[in-house]
Amino acid sequence: MIEALQVMPGIGPVSATRIAYYLLDRKRTEGLLMTKAVDEALSNISLCPICRNYTDVENEPCQLCSNARRKEKHSICVVETPSDVMAIEASASYQGNYFVLHGHLSPLDGIGPHELGLEYLKDRLSQERIEEVIIATSHTVEGDVTASYIASMVKKFDIRVSRIATGVPLGGELGSVDGNTLALSLNYRRDM
Ligand SMILES: [Zn+2]
């Protein structure tokens, strides 16, 4: 159990030992509920084949991709993480479709275009009728590099490509931005 707990980020042997004893001493019922929840999530949640957001294996493609009204917007918003989709959805400022990168380009960590699934995005650009790609990666160095890479890829398809603008703080991630600010940054996106 101590070894298994160390799979969590930031949990080393000392913390893992403390958690293990804590569960054994005081939280057996809760611990069992937690392992059941983890088991269910890991067994039943996969990536949507279209947007690569998390979805139930029984609901592929995901709810957002299956929504015909969203498809009519002919736009794809590219984000780094599934929680960015949730943040944008909560701001109710965007009605189109998404593509989730699950990270950003980071050659030193071995994360290139393939790891971000960009070939799937390319397939969508050539197969779907897309009129705009909005790049909503964070305003960090890696987020900007990723945005430029995707922008040049999208331009080859003669599709409008824009980048979310003001409001999202430099060095900031979308999840930490309130809904109104996020809505503004989408409205004031600029062409790339
Ligand atoms: Zn989807």
Short mmCIF file of N, CA and C and ligand atoms in Angstrom, two decimals:
data_model
loop_
_atom_site.label_atom_id
_atom_site.label_comp_id
_atom_site.label_asym_id
_atom_site.label_seq_id
_atom_site.Cartn_x
_atom_site.Cartn_y
_atom_site.Cartn_z
N MET A 1 0.84 -1.20 0.00
CA MET A 1 0.00 0.00 0.00
C MET A 1 0.88 1.26 0.00
N ILE A 2 1.93 1.24 0.82
CA ILE A 2 2.83 2.40 0.88
C ILE A 2 3.49 2.62 -0.49
N GLU A 3 3.88 1.54 -1.10
CA GLU A 3 4.52 1.63 -2.42
C GLU A 3 3.51 2.17 -3.45
N ALA A 4 2.28 1.63 -3.41
CA ALA A 4 1.26 2.02 -4.38
C ALA A 4 0.91 3.50 -4.26
N LEU A 5 0.86 4.01 -3.03
CA LEU A 5 0.47 5.41 -2.82
C LEU A 5 1.48 6.38 -3.43
N GLN A 6 2.71 5.91 -3.62
CA GLN A 6 3.75 6.80 -4.13
C GLN A 6 3.60 7.10 -5.62
N VAL A 7 2.57 6.52 -6.24
CA VAL A 7 2.30 6.83 -7.64
C VAL A 7 1.78 8.28 -7.76
N MET A 8 1.25 8.83 -6.65
CA MET A 8 0.71 10.20 -6.67
C MET A 8 1.84 11.22 -6.78
N PRO A 9 1.57 12.34 -7.51
CA PRO A 9 2.60 13.37 -7.60
C PRO A 9 2.86 14.00 -6.23
N GLY A 10 4.09 14.20 -5.89
CA GLY A 10 4.44 14.87 -4.64
C GLY A 10 4.38 13.97 -3.41
N ILE A 11 4.03 12.69 -3.59
CA ILE A 11 3.96 11.77 -2.45
C ILE A 11 5.18 10.85 -2.45
N GLY A 12 6.05 11.04 -1.46
CA GLY A 12 7.22 10.18 -1.31
C GLY A 12 6.96 9.15 -0.23
N PRO A 13 7.98 8.36 0.15
CA PRO A 13 7.80 7.29 1.13
C PRO A 13 7.26 7.78 2.48
N VAL A 14 7.71 8.96 2.91
CA VAL A 14 7.28 9.45 4.23
C VAL A 14 5.78 9.77 4.23
N SER A 15 5.35 10.56 3.23
CA SER A 15 3.92 10.91 3.15
C SER A 15 3.09 9.66 2.91
N ALA A 16 3.58 8.75 2.06
CA ALA A 16 2.83 7.53 1.75
C ALA A 16 2.63 6.70 3.02
N THR A 17 3.63 6.62 3.86
CA THR A 17 3.52 5.86 5.11
C THR A 17 2.47 6.51 6.01
N ARG A 18 2.53 7.86 6.09
CA ARG A 18 1.58 8.57 6.93
C ARG A 18 0.14 8.33 6.45
N ILE A 19 -0.07 8.41 5.13
CA ILE A 19 -1.42 8.21 4.57
C ILE A 19 -1.89 6.78 4.84
N ALA A 20 -0.99 5.82 4.64
CA ALA A 20 -1.35 4.41 4.83
C ALA A 20 -1.83 4.16 6.26
N TYR A 21 -1.10 4.65 7.25
CA TYR A 21 -1.50 4.46 8.64
C TYR A 21 -2.78 5.23 8.97
N TYR A 22 -2.91 6.39 8.36
CA TYR A 22 -4.11 7.20 8.58
C TYR A 22 -5.35 6.43 8.12
N LEU A 23 -5.25 5.83 6.93
CA LEU A 23 -6.39 5.07 6.41
C LEU A 23 -6.67 3.85 7.28
N LEU A 24 -5.62 3.14 7.68
CA LEU A 24 -5.80 1.93 8.50
C LEU A 24 -6.36 2.27 9.88
N ASP A 25 -5.86 3.36 10.45
CA ASP A 25 -6.28 3.72 11.81
C ASP A 25 -7.70 4.28 11.86
N ARG A 26 -8.00 5.19 10.90
CA ARG A 26 -9.23 5.98 11.10
C ARG A 26 -10.18 6.04 9.92
N LYS A 27 -9.74 5.75 8.72
CA LYS A 27 -10.61 6.02 7.57
C LYS A 27 -10.79 4.78 6.69
N ARG A 28 -11.08 3.65 7.30
CA ARG A 28 -11.20 2.42 6.50
C ARG A 28 -12.37 2.49 5.51
N THR A 29 -13.55 2.91 5.98
CA THR A 29 -14.72 2.97 5.09
C THR A 29 -14.47 3.96 3.95
N GLU A 30 -13.99 5.15 4.33
CA GLU A 30 -13.73 6.19 3.31
C GLU A 30 -12.65 5.73 2.33
N GLY A 31 -11.65 5.04 2.88
CA GLY A 31 -10.56 4.53 2.03
C GLY A 31 -11.09 3.55 0.99
N LEU A 32 -12.01 2.67 1.43
CA LEU A 32 -12.59 1.71 0.49
C LEU A 32 -13.43 2.41 -0.57
N LEU A 33 -14.20 3.44 -0.14
CA LEU A 33 -15.01 4.20 -1.11
C LEU A 33 -14.09 4.88 -2.12
N MET A 34 -12.97 5.39 -1.64
CA MET A 34 -12.03 6.08 -2.51
C MET A 34 -11.45 5.11 -3.54
N THR A 35 -11.02 3.93 -3.08
CA THR A 35 -10.42 2.99 -4.04
C THR A 35 -11.46 2.55 -5.07
N LYS A 36 -12.72 2.43 -4.62
CA LYS A 36 -13.79 2.04 -5.56
C LYS A 36 -13.97 3.14 -6.61
N ALA A 37 -13.96 4.39 -6.16
CA ALA A 37 -14.12 5.51 -7.09
C ALA A 37 -12.96 5.57 -8.08
N VAL A 38 -11.74 5.36 -7.58
CA VAL A 38 -10.56 5.38 -8.45
C VAL A 38 -10.66 4.24 -9.47
N ASP A 39 -11.05 3.05 -8.98
CA ASP A 39 -11.18 1.89 -9.85
C ASP A 39 -12.19 2.16 -10.97
N GLU A 40 -13.36 2.70 -10.58
CA GLU A 40 -14.41 2.97 -11.58
C GLU A 40 -13.95 3.98 -12.61
N ALA A 41 -13.31 5.05 -12.12
CA ALA A 41 -12.87 6.10 -13.04
C ALA A 41 -11.82 5.56 -14.01
N LEU A 42 -10.83 4.85 -13.47
CA LEU A 42 -9.75 4.38 -14.33
C LEU A 42 -10.23 3.31 -15.31
N SER A 43 -11.27 2.54 -14.92
CA SER A 43 -11.76 1.49 -15.81
C SER A 43 -12.72 2.02 -16.86
N ASN A 44 -13.46 3.08 -16.52
CA ASN A 44 -14.56 3.51 -17.40
C ASN A 44 -14.34 4.82 -18.13
N ILE A 45 -13.27 5.52 -17.84
CA ILE A 45 -13.09 6.81 -18.51
C ILE A 45 -11.97 6.71 -19.54
N SER A 46 -12.30 7.10 -20.76
CA SER A 46 -11.29 7.06 -21.83
C SER A 46 -11.25 8.42 -22.51
N LEU A 47 -10.49 8.51 -23.59
CA LEU A 47 -10.43 9.78 -24.31
C LEU A 47 -11.44 9.77 -25.44
N CYS A 48 -12.18 10.87 -25.59
CA CYS A 48 -13.10 11.01 -26.72
C CYS A 48 -12.26 10.94 -28.01
N PRO A 49 -12.66 10.10 -28.97
CA PRO A 49 -11.85 9.97 -30.18
C PRO A 49 -11.81 11.25 -31.03
N ILE A 50 -12.73 12.18 -30.79
CA ILE A 50 -12.75 13.41 -31.59
C ILE A 50 -12.00 14.55 -30.91
N CYS A 51 -12.37 14.86 -29.65
CA CYS A 51 -11.75 16.04 -29.00
C CYS A 51 -10.68 15.67 -28.00
N ARG A 52 -10.55 14.41 -27.67
CA ARG A 52 -9.56 13.92 -26.70
C ARG A 52 -9.80 14.44 -25.29
N ASN A 53 -11.04 14.87 -25.01
CA ASN A 53 -11.39 15.16 -23.62
C ASN A 53 -11.77 13.84 -22.96
N TYR A 54 -11.79 13.80 -21.65
CA TYR A 54 -12.19 12.57 -20.97
C TYR A 54 -13.68 12.34 -21.15
N THR A 55 -14.05 11.09 -21.36
CA THR A 55 -15.47 10.74 -21.46
C THR A 55 -15.67 9.31 -20.98
N ASP A 56 -16.93 9.01 -20.65
CA ASP A 56 -17.31 7.67 -20.26
C ASP A 56 -17.13 6.74 -21.46
N VAL A 57 -16.59 5.52 -21.27
CA VAL A 57 -16.41 4.62 -22.42
C VAL A 57 -17.72 4.34 -23.13
N GLU A 58 -18.86 4.45 -22.38
CA GLU A 58 -20.15 4.18 -23.00
C GLU A 58 -20.68 5.40 -23.76
N ASN A 59 -20.01 6.53 -23.62
CA ASN A 59 -20.46 7.76 -24.27
C ASN A 59 -19.41 8.30 -25.22
N GLU A 60 -19.08 7.54 -26.23
CA GLU A 60 -18.09 7.99 -27.21
C GLU A 60 -18.79 8.24 -28.54
N PRO A 61 -18.59 9.35 -29.22
CA PRO A 61 -17.87 10.54 -28.75
C PRO A 61 -18.56 11.21 -27.57
N CYS A 62 -17.87 12.15 -26.94
CA CYS A 62 -18.37 12.78 -25.71
C CYS A 62 -19.61 13.63 -25.99
N GLN A 63 -20.25 14.07 -24.91
CA GLN A 63 -21.48 14.88 -25.02
C GLN A 63 -21.28 16.13 -25.88
N LEU A 64 -20.14 16.82 -25.69
CA LEU A 64 -19.91 18.07 -26.42
C LEU A 64 -19.76 17.80 -27.92
N CYS A 65 -19.03 16.72 -28.26
CA CYS A 65 -18.83 16.40 -29.68
C CYS A 65 -20.11 15.86 -30.33
N SER A 66 -20.99 15.26 -29.52
CA SER A 66 -22.23 14.71 -30.10
C SER A 66 -23.29 15.78 -30.31
N ASN A 67 -23.07 16.96 -29.78
CA ASN A 67 -24.05 18.03 -29.86
C ASN A 67 -24.03 18.69 -31.24
N ALA A 68 -25.13 18.50 -32.00
CA ALA A 68 -25.17 18.98 -33.39
C ALA A 68 -25.06 20.50 -33.48
N ARG A 69 -25.64 21.22 -32.49
CA ARG A 69 -25.60 22.68 -32.54
C ARG A 69 -24.17 23.22 -32.41
N ARG A 70 -23.35 22.50 -31.66
CA ARG A 70 -21.95 22.93 -31.51
C ARG A 70 -21.20 22.75 -32.83
N LYS A 71 -21.50 21.67 -33.51
CA LYS A 71 -20.83 21.41 -34.79
C LYS A 71 -21.12 22.49 -35.81
N GLU A 72 -22.35 23.06 -35.72
CA GLU A 72 -22.74 24.12 -36.66
C GLU A 72 -21.89 25.38 -36.53
N LYS A 73 -21.16 25.53 -35.42
CA LYS A 73 -20.31 26.72 -35.24
C LYS A 73 -19.02 26.60 -36.06
N HIS A 74 -18.71 25.40 -36.50
CA HIS A 74 -17.53 25.15 -37.33
C HIS A 74 -16.25 25.71 -36.73
N SER A 75 -16.14 25.60 -35.41
CA SER A 75 -14.91 26.09 -34.77
C SER A 75 -14.38 25.07 -33.77
N ILE A 76 -13.06 25.10 -33.60
CA ILE A 76 -12.41 24.23 -32.62
C ILE A 76 -11.60 25.12 -31.69
N CYS A 77 -11.79 24.95 -30.40
CA CYS A 77 -10.99 25.67 -29.41
C CYS A 77 -9.96 24.68 -28.85
N VAL A 78 -8.69 25.02 -29.02
CA VAL A 78 -7.62 24.11 -28.59
C VAL A 78 -7.16 24.51 -27.18
N VAL A 79 -7.24 23.57 -26.24
CA VAL A 79 -6.84 23.85 -24.85
C VAL A 79 -5.82 22.82 -24.38
N GLU A 80 -5.14 23.16 -23.28
CA GLU A 80 -4.11 22.26 -22.77
C GLU A 80 -4.68 21.12 -21.94
N THR A 81 -5.71 21.41 -21.15
CA THR A 81 -6.18 20.37 -20.21
C THR A 81 -7.71 20.26 -20.21
N PRO A 82 -8.23 19.10 -19.76
CA PRO A 82 -9.68 18.94 -19.62
C PRO A 82 -10.28 19.99 -18.68
N SER A 83 -9.53 20.43 -17.66
CA SER A 83 -10.11 21.43 -16.76
C SER A 83 -10.25 22.78 -17.46
N ASP A 84 -9.46 23.03 -18.53
CA ASP A 84 -9.64 24.25 -19.32
C ASP A 84 -11.00 24.22 -20.04
N VAL A 85 -11.39 23.02 -20.52
CA VAL A 85 -12.71 22.89 -21.16
C VAL A 85 -13.79 23.24 -20.14
N MET A 86 -13.64 22.71 -18.92
CA MET A 86 -14.63 22.99 -17.88
C MET A 86 -14.69 24.47 -17.57
N ALA A 87 -13.51 25.13 -17.51
CA ALA A 87 -13.47 26.57 -17.19
C ALA A 87 -14.17 27.38 -18.28
N ILE A 88 -13.91 27.03 -19.56
CA ILE A 88 -14.53 27.77 -20.66
C ILE A 88 -16.03 27.51 -20.71
N GLU A 89 -16.42 26.24 -20.48
CA GLU A 89 -17.84 25.91 -20.45
C GLU A 89 -18.55 26.68 -19.34
N ALA A 90 -17.89 26.79 -18.18
CA ALA A 90 -18.50 27.49 -17.05
C ALA A 90 -18.67 28.98 -17.36
N SER A 91 -17.81 29.53 -18.24
CA SER A 91 -17.91 30.94 -18.59
C SER A 91 -19.02 31.18 -19.61
N ALA A 92 -19.54 30.11 -20.22
CA ALA A 92 -20.63 30.17 -21.19
C ALA A 92 -20.35 31.15 -22.32
N SER A 93 -19.08 31.31 -22.69
CA SER A 93 -18.73 32.31 -23.71
C SER A 93 -18.36 31.67 -25.04
N TYR A 94 -18.49 30.35 -25.13
CA TYR A 94 -18.08 29.66 -26.35
C TYR A 94 -19.02 28.50 -26.60
N GLN A 95 -19.45 28.35 -27.87
CA GLN A 95 -20.43 27.30 -28.16
C GLN A 95 -19.94 26.26 -29.16
N GLY A 96 -18.67 26.37 -29.56
CA GLY A 96 -18.17 25.44 -30.57
C GLY A 96 -17.59 24.16 -29.97
N ASN A 97 -16.74 23.51 -30.72
CA ASN A 97 -16.12 22.25 -30.29
C ASN A 97 -14.70 22.49 -29.74
N TYR A 98 -14.13 21.42 -29.22
CA TYR A 98 -12.83 21.54 -28.54
C TYR A 98 -11.82 20.53 -29.08
N PHE A 99 -10.56 20.78 -28.73
CA PHE A 99 -9.52 19.77 -28.87
C PHE A 99 -8.59 19.91 -27.67
N VAL A 100 -8.39 18.80 -26.94
CA VAL A 100 -7.59 18.85 -25.71
C VAL A 100 -6.21 18.24 -25.97
N LEU A 101 -5.17 19.03 -25.68
CA LEU A 101 -3.79 18.59 -25.94
C LEU A 101 -3.23 17.70 -24.84
N HIS A 102 -3.73 17.83 -23.63
CA HIS A 102 -3.17 17.14 -22.45
C HIS A 102 -1.71 17.52 -22.26
N GLY A 103 -1.43 18.81 -22.33
CA GLY A 103 -0.06 19.29 -22.10
C GLY A 103 0.31 20.36 -23.10
N HIS A 104 1.60 20.64 -23.20
CA HIS A 104 2.10 21.57 -24.21
C HIS A 104 3.42 21.05 -24.73
N LEU A 105 3.87 21.61 -25.84
CA LEU A 105 5.14 21.16 -26.41
C LEU A 105 6.25 21.39 -25.39
N SER A 106 7.07 20.38 -25.19
CA SER A 106 8.16 20.47 -24.23
C SER A 106 9.23 19.45 -24.63
N PRO A 107 10.04 19.83 -25.65
CA PRO A 107 10.99 18.88 -26.23
C PRO A 107 11.91 18.24 -25.17
N LEU A 108 12.28 19.02 -24.15
CA LEU A 108 13.19 18.48 -23.13
C LEU A 108 12.56 17.33 -22.34
N ASP A 109 11.23 17.37 -22.23
CA ASP A 109 10.53 16.28 -21.53
C ASP A 109 10.03 15.23 -22.50
N GLY A 110 10.46 15.33 -23.75
CA GLY A 110 10.04 14.35 -24.75
C GLY A 110 8.60 14.53 -25.20
N ILE A 111 8.04 15.72 -25.01
CA ILE A 111 6.65 15.95 -25.45
C ILE A 111 6.65 16.75 -26.75
N GLY A 112 6.38 16.05 -27.84
CA GLY A 112 6.34 16.65 -29.16
C GLY A 112 4.93 16.63 -29.71
N PRO A 113 4.76 16.99 -30.99
CA PRO A 113 3.43 17.03 -31.62
C PRO A 113 2.66 15.71 -31.48
N HIS A 114 3.38 14.59 -31.58
CA HIS A 114 2.71 13.28 -31.51
C HIS A 114 2.08 13.06 -30.13
N GLU A 115 2.84 13.43 -29.07
CA GLU A 115 2.35 13.25 -27.70
C GLU A 115 1.10 14.10 -27.44
N LEU A 116 0.97 15.21 -28.17
CA LEU A 116 -0.20 16.09 -27.98
C LEU A 116 -1.35 15.68 -28.91
N GLY A 117 -1.13 14.62 -29.68
CA GLY A 117 -2.20 14.12 -30.55
C GLY A 117 -2.48 15.03 -31.73
N LEU A 118 -1.48 15.82 -32.15
CA LEU A 118 -1.77 16.82 -33.19
C LEU A 118 -2.14 16.20 -34.54
N GLU A 119 -1.76 14.93 -34.74
CA GLU A 119 -2.17 14.30 -36.00
C GLU A 119 -3.71 14.14 -36.04
N TYR A 120 -4.32 13.98 -34.84
CA TYR A 120 -5.79 13.87 -34.80
C TYR A 120 -6.43 15.22 -35.12
N LEU A 121 -5.79 16.29 -34.64
CA LEU A 121 -6.31 17.62 -34.95
C LEU A 121 -6.21 17.87 -36.46
N LYS A 122 -5.09 17.45 -37.03
CA LYS A 122 -4.88 17.60 -38.48
C LYS A 122 -5.98 16.87 -39.25
N ASP A 123 -6.30 15.63 -38.81
CA ASP A 123 -7.37 14.86 -39.45
C ASP A 123 -8.68 15.63 -39.43
N ARG A 124 -8.96 16.25 -38.28
CA ARG A 124 -10.22 17.00 -38.18
C ARG A 124 -10.23 18.18 -39.12
N LEU A 125 -9.08 18.85 -39.24
CA LEU A 125 -9.02 20.03 -40.11
C LEU A 125 -9.25 19.64 -41.56
N SER A 126 -8.80 18.44 -41.93
CA SER A 126 -8.98 18.06 -43.33
C SER A 126 -10.34 17.40 -43.57
N GLN A 127 -10.93 16.82 -42.52
CA GLN A 127 -12.18 16.08 -42.74
C GLN A 127 -13.45 16.85 -42.38
N GLU A 128 -13.37 17.74 -41.36
CA GLU A 128 -14.57 18.48 -40.96
C GLU A 128 -14.57 19.85 -41.64
N ARG A 129 -15.76 20.48 -41.66
CA ARG A 129 -15.78 21.85 -42.19
C ARG A 129 -15.49 22.81 -41.03
N ILE A 130 -14.22 23.20 -40.89
CA ILE A 130 -13.81 24.07 -39.80
C ILE A 130 -13.49 25.46 -40.36
N GLU A 131 -14.09 26.51 -39.75
CA GLU A 131 -13.85 27.87 -40.23
C GLU A 131 -12.90 28.66 -39.34
N GLU A 132 -12.77 28.22 -38.08
CA GLU A 132 -11.83 28.92 -37.19
C GLU A 132 -11.28 27.98 -36.14
N VAL A 133 -9.99 28.12 -35.86
CA VAL A 133 -9.38 27.42 -34.73
C VAL A 133 -8.95 28.48 -33.74
N ILE A 134 -9.47 28.39 -32.51
CA ILE A 134 -9.11 29.34 -31.46
C ILE A 134 -8.12 28.64 -30.53
N ILE A 135 -6.94 29.21 -30.41
CA ILE A 135 -5.94 28.57 -29.56
C ILE A 135 -5.97 29.19 -28.17
N ALA A 136 -6.33 28.38 -27.19
CA ALA A 136 -6.48 28.87 -25.81
C ALA A 136 -5.48 28.20 -24.88
N THR A 137 -4.26 28.02 -25.39
CA THR A 137 -3.21 27.53 -24.49
C THR A 137 -2.82 28.67 -23.56
N SER A 138 -2.20 28.34 -22.43
CA SER A 138 -1.91 29.37 -21.44
C SER A 138 -0.84 30.33 -21.95
N HIS A 139 -0.81 31.55 -21.38
CA HIS A 139 0.18 32.54 -21.78
C HIS A 139 1.49 32.33 -21.03
N THR A 140 2.08 31.16 -21.23
CA THR A 140 3.41 30.85 -20.69
C THR A 140 4.33 30.66 -21.89
N VAL A 141 5.63 30.53 -21.68
CA VAL A 141 6.54 30.33 -22.81
C VAL A 141 6.12 29.07 -23.58
N GLU A 142 5.89 27.98 -22.85
CA GLU A 142 5.52 26.72 -23.52
C GLU A 142 4.17 26.85 -24.21
N GLY A 143 3.23 27.55 -23.57
CA GLY A 143 1.91 27.74 -24.16
C GLY A 143 2.00 28.53 -25.45
N ASP A 144 2.87 29.55 -25.48
CA ASP A 144 3.05 30.38 -26.68
C ASP A 144 3.72 29.59 -27.81
N VAL A 145 4.74 28.80 -27.45
CA VAL A 145 5.43 28.00 -28.46
C VAL A 145 4.44 27.00 -29.07
N THR A 146 3.64 26.38 -28.22
CA THR A 146 2.64 25.42 -28.68
C THR A 146 1.64 26.11 -29.61
N ALA A 147 1.22 27.33 -29.22
CA ALA A 147 0.25 28.09 -30.02
C ALA A 147 0.83 28.38 -31.41
N SER A 148 2.10 28.82 -31.47
CA SER A 148 2.70 29.14 -32.77
C SER A 148 2.79 27.90 -33.65
N TYR A 149 3.17 26.79 -33.05
CA TYR A 149 3.29 25.55 -33.82
C TYR A 149 1.94 25.17 -34.43
N ILE A 150 0.90 25.21 -33.59
CA ILE A 150 -0.43 24.82 -34.07
C ILE A 150 -0.93 25.82 -35.11
N ALA A 151 -0.65 27.11 -34.88
CA ALA A 151 -1.10 28.15 -35.82
C ALA A 151 -0.54 27.89 -37.22
N SER A 152 0.76 27.56 -37.30
CA SER A 152 1.33 27.36 -38.64
C SER A 152 0.75 26.09 -39.27
N MET A 153 0.42 25.11 -38.44
CA MET A 153 -0.20 23.89 -38.95
C MET A 153 -1.60 24.19 -39.53
N VAL A 154 -2.37 25.00 -38.79
CA VAL A 154 -3.74 25.31 -39.19
C VAL A 154 -3.76 26.16 -40.47
N LYS A 155 -2.80 27.10 -40.57
CA LYS A 155 -2.77 28.01 -41.72
C LYS A 155 -2.60 27.26 -43.04
N LYS A 156 -1.92 26.11 -42.97
CA LYS A 156 -1.73 25.32 -44.19
C LYS A 156 -3.07 24.86 -44.76
N PHE A 157 -4.09 24.81 -43.92
CA PHE A 157 -5.42 24.39 -44.38
C PHE A 157 -6.27 25.60 -44.78
N ASP A 158 -5.65 26.79 -44.76
CA ASP A 158 -6.37 28.01 -45.12
C ASP A 158 -7.56 28.25 -44.19
N ILE A 159 -7.35 28.01 -42.92
CA ILE A 159 -8.40 28.20 -41.92
C ILE A 159 -7.97 29.33 -41.00
N ARG A 160 -8.95 30.18 -40.62
CA ARG A 160 -8.64 31.29 -39.70
C ARG A 160 -8.16 30.72 -38.36
N VAL A 161 -7.10 31.31 -37.84
CA VAL A 161 -6.61 30.85 -36.54
C VAL A 161 -6.39 32.05 -35.63
N SER A 162 -6.90 31.95 -34.40
CA SER A 162 -6.79 33.07 -33.47
C SER A 162 -6.30 32.57 -32.11
N ARG A 163 -5.89 33.53 -31.30
CA ARG A 163 -5.32 33.22 -29.99
C ARG A 163 -6.07 34.03 -28.95
N ILE A 164 -6.45 33.41 -27.83
CA ILE A 164 -7.17 34.18 -26.80
C ILE A 164 -6.28 35.32 -26.31
N ALA A 165 -6.94 36.42 -25.94
CA ALA A 165 -6.20 37.65 -25.71
C ALA A 165 -6.14 38.06 -24.25
N THR A 166 -6.27 39.38 -24.07
CA THR A 166 -6.14 40.00 -22.75
C THR A 166 -6.99 39.33 -21.69
N GLY A 167 -6.62 39.56 -20.46
CA GLY A 167 -7.44 39.01 -19.38
C GLY A 167 -6.80 37.80 -18.76
N VAL A 168 -6.27 36.91 -19.61
CA VAL A 168 -5.57 35.76 -19.05
C VAL A 168 -4.17 36.25 -18.68
N PRO A 169 -3.81 36.23 -17.38
CA PRO A 169 -2.54 36.82 -16.96
C PRO A 169 -1.34 36.12 -17.57
N LEU A 170 -0.26 36.90 -17.79
CA LEU A 170 0.97 36.31 -18.31
C LEU A 170 1.43 35.26 -17.31
N GLY A 171 1.84 34.13 -17.82
CA GLY A 171 2.29 33.06 -16.94
C GLY A 171 1.14 32.34 -16.26
N GLY A 172 -0.10 32.73 -16.63
CA GLY A 172 -1.24 32.16 -15.93
C GLY A 172 -1.87 31.00 -16.68
N GLU A 173 -2.58 30.17 -15.95
CA GLU A 173 -3.28 29.06 -16.57
C GLU A 173 -4.77 29.33 -16.52
N LEU A 174 -5.50 28.76 -17.49
CA LEU A 174 -6.92 29.07 -17.63
C LEU A 174 -7.72 28.74 -16.39
N GLY A 175 -7.38 27.64 -15.73
CA GLY A 175 -8.14 27.20 -14.57
C GLY A 175 -8.19 28.22 -13.45
N SER A 176 -7.17 29.12 -13.41
CA SER A 176 -7.11 30.08 -12.31
C SER A 176 -7.81 31.39 -12.66
N VAL A 177 -8.47 31.45 -13.82
CA VAL A 177 -9.07 32.69 -14.29
C VAL A 177 -10.58 32.63 -14.08
N ASP A 178 -11.18 33.74 -13.63
CA ASP A 178 -12.63 33.71 -13.42
C ASP A 178 -13.38 33.73 -14.75
N GLY A 179 -14.63 33.32 -14.73
CA GLY A 179 -15.42 33.15 -15.94
C GLY A 179 -15.55 34.40 -16.77
N ASN A 180 -15.77 35.58 -16.13
CA ASN A 180 -15.94 36.82 -16.88
C ASN A 180 -14.68 37.19 -17.63
N THR A 181 -13.53 37.04 -16.96
CA THR A 181 -12.25 37.36 -17.60
C THR A 181 -12.02 36.44 -18.78
N LEU A 182 -12.34 35.18 -18.57
CA LEU A 182 -12.15 34.18 -19.63
C LEU A 182 -13.05 34.52 -20.83
N ALA A 183 -14.27 34.93 -20.55
CA ALA A 183 -15.20 35.31 -21.62
C ALA A 183 -14.63 36.47 -22.42
N LEU A 184 -14.08 37.49 -21.72
CA LEU A 184 -13.47 38.64 -22.39
C LEU A 184 -12.30 38.21 -23.28
N SER A 185 -11.46 37.33 -22.73
CA SER A 185 -10.27 36.94 -23.48
C SER A 185 -10.65 36.15 -24.73
N LEU A 186 -11.79 35.46 -24.69
CA LEU A 186 -12.26 34.76 -25.89
C LEU A 186 -12.81 35.76 -26.91
N ASN A 187 -13.59 36.75 -26.39
CA ASN A 187 -14.17 37.76 -27.28
C ASN A 187 -13.12 38.60 -27.96
N TYR A 188 -12.03 38.89 -27.25
CA TYR A 188 -10.98 39.75 -27.80
C TYR A 188 -9.80 38.95 -28.34
N ARG A 189 -10.08 37.74 -28.77
CA ARG A 189 -8.99 36.94 -29.35
C ARG A 189 -8.47 37.64 -30.59
N ARG A 190 -7.20 37.40 -30.91
CA ARG A 190 -6.64 38.06 -32.09
C ARG A 190 -6.20 37.01 -33.12
N ASP A 191 -6.25 37.41 -34.39
CA ASP A 191 -5.82 36.49 -35.45
C ASP A 191 -4.33 36.24 -35.34
N MET A 192 -3.93 35.05 -35.71
CA MET A 192 -2.49 34.73 -35.68
C MET A 192 -1.95 34.64 -37.09
ZN ZN B 1 -15.34 14.91 -27.66
#
